[in-house]
Amino acid sequence: MNTADEGRQQQLDVASVLNAKTTLLQLLARAGVYTGDAEELIGLVEAGALALAHTEITEARRSAPREKGEVYASGWSDGALAVTDELGDVAERALIRAVTTGPSADSPDERSPVGRAEMERAKVAVTPLYLSFADVSDLDPEVTEQVLGAVLRTMSPRQRAGYPGRLTRFASAHQAHLERLYAEYGPGSPIAIHGRYSLVHSPTSVAVLERLAETPTALHEEWDAAELPPAWLDGLTTAWGSPA
């Protein structure tokens, strides 16, 4: 038996995985995390691990050992394709389970009330992106959940699950535009913290700008429904659309 075979024999079995998951849920419960939120987060990590494995095996499929002949390489490629197809389906089912078993989601493709875990994931996503463009501001943090709630309600639970990645791609694609915007209107600029450009001083502005670029109509609808100040959204719209 070689080392690789010995390693595979030491892989976790179902009972061990469930034990680890239950232990984690209990530890999070002691820290005050609601069980439904904890299960949703664990489910997203599980779905993400499967999705990453799918990507890795897809890449491996392109490196079939040609030195063993075309027939062998073709069989390798076909086998890898069958595995990736099945793994992709498993990852999709895991994602659907994760976003439909939470306290707020009945369907992965329909809008629903924003859950606590979804709100916390959004906060974790926007803060480092904002700090890559601007300094910390003194804007009242109480506006954060109101604004992010409006942003997240423009999306389905499935879309919210992938929103951190969408935000990262948005920030990367529009880096120069965002750098100019925050330099001109954000902390350290001549623009006052209070007024129509207030949200440029908040990490939530990154999320609002992404929605303005992608789904402005839906954002305006949710903004009005949340009774947020129209001037804040108008200010960000003006800042985003001003010439570079």
Coordinates of C-alpha atoms in Angstrom, one line a residue, residues 34-224:
Y34 CA -28.7 31.8 16.0
T35 CA -28.7 28.1 14.8
G36 CA -30.4 28.9 11.6
D37 CA -27.8 31.5 10.7
A38 CA -25.0 29.1 11.6
E39 CA -26.4 26.3 9.5
E40 CA -26.8 28.7 6.6
L41 CA -23.1 29.8 6.8
I42 CA -21.9 26.2 7.2
G43 CA -24.0 25.2 4.2
L44 CA -22.5 28.0 2.1
V45 CA -19.0 26.8 3.1
E46 CA -19.9 23.2 2.1
A47 CA -21.4 24.4 -1.3
G48 CA -18.3 26.5 -1.9
A49 CA -15.9 23.7 -1.2
L50 CA -17.7 21.6 -3.7
A51 CA -17.7 24.4 -6.3
L52 CA -14.0 24.9 -5.8
A53 CA -13.4 21.2 -6.2
H54 CA -15.4 21.3 -9.4
T55 CA -13.2 24.1 -10.7
E56 CA -10.0 22.2 -9.8
I57 CA -11.1 19.0 -11.5
T58 CA -12.2 20.9 -14.5
E59 CA -8.7 22.3 -14.8
A60 CA -7.2 18.9 -14.3
R61 CA -9.3 17.6 -17.2
R62 CA -7.2 19.8 -19.5
S63 CA -4.0 18.1 -18.4
A64 CA -4.7 14.6 -19.7
P65 CA -1.4 12.5 -19.9
R66 CA -0.9 12.5 -23.7
E67 CA 2.3 10.5 -23.3
K68 CA 0.2 7.4 -22.7
G69 CA -1.5 7.7 -26.0
E70 CA -4.6 9.3 -27.5
V71 CA -7.0 6.5 -26.4
Y72 CA -5.8 6.8 -22.8
A73 CA -6.0 10.6 -22.9
S74 CA -9.5 10.5 -24.4
G75 CA -10.7 8.1 -21.6
W76 CA -9.1 10.4 -19.0
S77 CA -10.9 13.4 -20.4
D78 CA -14.2 11.6 -20.7
G79 CA -14.0 10.3 -17.1
A80 CA -13.0 13.7 -15.8
L81 CA -15.9 15.3 -17.6
A82 CA -18.4 12.8 -16.1
V83 CA -17.0 13.6 -12.6
T84 CA -17.1 17.3 -13.1
D85 CA -20.7 17.2 -14.4
E86 CA -21.8 15.2 -11.3
L87 CA -19.8 17.3 -8.9
G88 CA -21.3 20.5 -10.5
D89 CA -24.8 19.1 -9.8
V90 CA -23.9 18.2 -6.2
A91 CA -22.5 21.7 -5.7
E92 CA -25.7 23.2 -7.1
R93 CA -27.9 21.1 -4.8
A94 CA -25.8 22.0 -1.8
L95 CA -26.1 25.7 -2.6
I96 CA -29.9 25.4 -3.0
R97 CA -30.1 23.7 0.4
A98 CA -28.0 26.4 2.0
V99 CA -30.1 29.3 0.8
T100 CA -33.5 27.6 1.3
T101 CA -33.1 26.2 4.8
G102 CA -32.4 29.6 6.4
P103 CA -35.1 31.4 8.4
S104 CA -35.8 33.9 5.7
A105 CA -35.7 32.0 2.4
D106 CA -38.5 29.9 0.9
S107 CA -37.1 29.8 -2.7
P108 CA -33.5 30.3 -3.9
D109 CA -34.7 32.3 -6.9
E110 CA -37.3 34.6 -5.4
R111 CA -36.8 37.7 -3.3
S112 CA -37.3 37.2 0.4
P113 CA -36.7 39.1 3.7
V114 CA -33.0 39.7 4.4
G115 CA -31.7 37.3 7.0
R116 CA -29.2 38.1 9.7
A117 CA -26.5 35.9 8.2
E118 CA -27.0 37.6 4.8
M119 CA -26.6 41.0 6.4
E120 CA -23.5 40.0 8.2
R121 CA -21.9 38.5 5.1
A122 CA -22.6 41.8 3.2
K123 CA -21.0 43.8 6.0
V124 CA -17.9 41.6 5.9
A125 CA -17.8 42.0 2.1
V126 CA -18.1 45.8 1.8
T127 CA -15.8 47.0 4.6
P128 CA -12.4 45.9 3.2
L129 CA -13.4 47.0 -0.3
Y130 CA -14.4 50.4 1.0
L131 CA -11.1 50.7 2.9
S132 CA -9.2 49.9 -0.2
F133 CA -10.5 53.2 -1.6
A134 CA -11.2 55.4 1.4
D135 CA -10.3 56.0 5.0
V136 CA -12.5 55.2 8.0
S137 CA -15.2 57.9 8.4
D138 CA -17.3 59.1 11.3
L139 CA -20.7 58.5 9.6
D140 CA -23.3 57.1 11.9
P141 CA -23.0 53.3 11.5
E142 CA -26.7 52.9 12.3
V143 CA -27.5 53.6 8.6
T144 CA -25.6 50.5 7.5
E145 CA -28.3 47.9 8.0
Q146 CA -31.0 50.1 6.5
V147 CA -29.0 50.7 3.4
L148 CA -27.7 47.1 3.0
G149 CA -31.2 45.8 3.6
A150 CA -32.4 47.8 0.6
V151 CA -29.5 46.6 -1.5
L152 CA -29.9 42.9 -0.6
R153 CA -33.7 43.0 -1.3
T154 CA -33.0 43.6 -4.9
M155 CA -31.6 40.1 -5.1
S156 CA -32.8 36.5 -4.5
P157 CA -31.2 34.4 -1.8
R158 CA -29.1 32.6 -4.4
Q159 CA -27.8 35.9 -5.7
R160 CA -27.1 37.1 -2.2
A161 CA -25.0 34.0 -1.6
G162 CA -22.6 35.1 -4.4
Y163 CA -22.8 38.8 -3.8
P164 CA -19.4 39.1 -2.1
G165 CA -17.8 37.8 -5.3
R166 CA -19.9 40.1 -7.5
L167 CA -18.8 43.1 -5.3
T168 CA -15.2 42.1 -5.7
R169 CA -15.4 41.8 -9.5
F170 CA -17.2 45.2 -9.6
A171 CA -14.5 46.9 -7.5
S172 CA -11.8 45.4 -9.7
A173 CA -13.5 46.3 -13.0
H174 CA -14.1 49.9 -11.9
Q175 CA -11.0 50.5 -9.7
A176 CA -9.9 53.8 -11.4
H177 CA -13.5 55.2 -11.4
L178 CA -14.0 54.3 -7.7
E179 CA -10.6 55.7 -6.7
R180 CA -11.5 59.0 -8.3
L181 CA -15.0 59.0 -6.8
Y182 CA -13.8 58.5 -3.2
A183 CA -10.9 61.0 -3.6
E184 CA -13.3 63.6 -4.8
Y185 CA -16.3 63.0 -2.6
G186 CA -15.2 60.7 0.3
P187 CA -13.3 61.1 3.6
G188 CA -10.5 63.7 3.4
S189 CA -12.2 65.5 0.5
P190 CA -13.6 69.0 0.7
I191 CA -17.2 67.5 0.6
A192 CA -18.9 67.7 4.0
I193 CA -19.8 64.4 5.7
H194 CA -23.4 65.5 6.0
G195 CA -25.5 66.1 3.0
R196 CA -26.3 64.5 -0.3
Y197 CA -22.9 62.8 -0.5
S198 CA -23.1 61.3 3.0
L199 CA -23.1 57.7 1.8
V200 CA -19.7 58.2 0.1
H201 CA -18.4 58.2 3.7
S202 CA -20.0 54.8 4.4
P203 CA -18.7 51.3 3.4
T204 CA -22.3 50.6 2.2
S205 CA -21.6 53.0 -0.7
V206 CA -19.7 50.3 -2.5
A207 CA -22.8 48.0 -2.5
V208 CA -25.1 50.9 -3.5
L209 CA -22.8 51.8 -6.4
E210 CA -22.7 48.2 -7.7
R211 CA -26.5 48.1 -7.6
L212 CA -26.7 51.5 -9.4
A213 CA -24.6 50.1 -12.1
E214 CA -26.4 46.8 -12.4
T215 CA -30.1 47.2 -11.3
P216 CA -30.9 50.9 -10.8
T217 CA -34.6 50.5 -11.1
A218 CA -34.9 47.7 -8.5
L219 CA -32.6 49.7 -6.2
H220 CA -34.8 52.8 -6.4
E221 CA -37.9 50.7 -5.7
E222 CA -36.3 49.2 -2.5
W223 CA -34.8 52.5 -1.5
D224 CA -38.3 54.1 -1.6

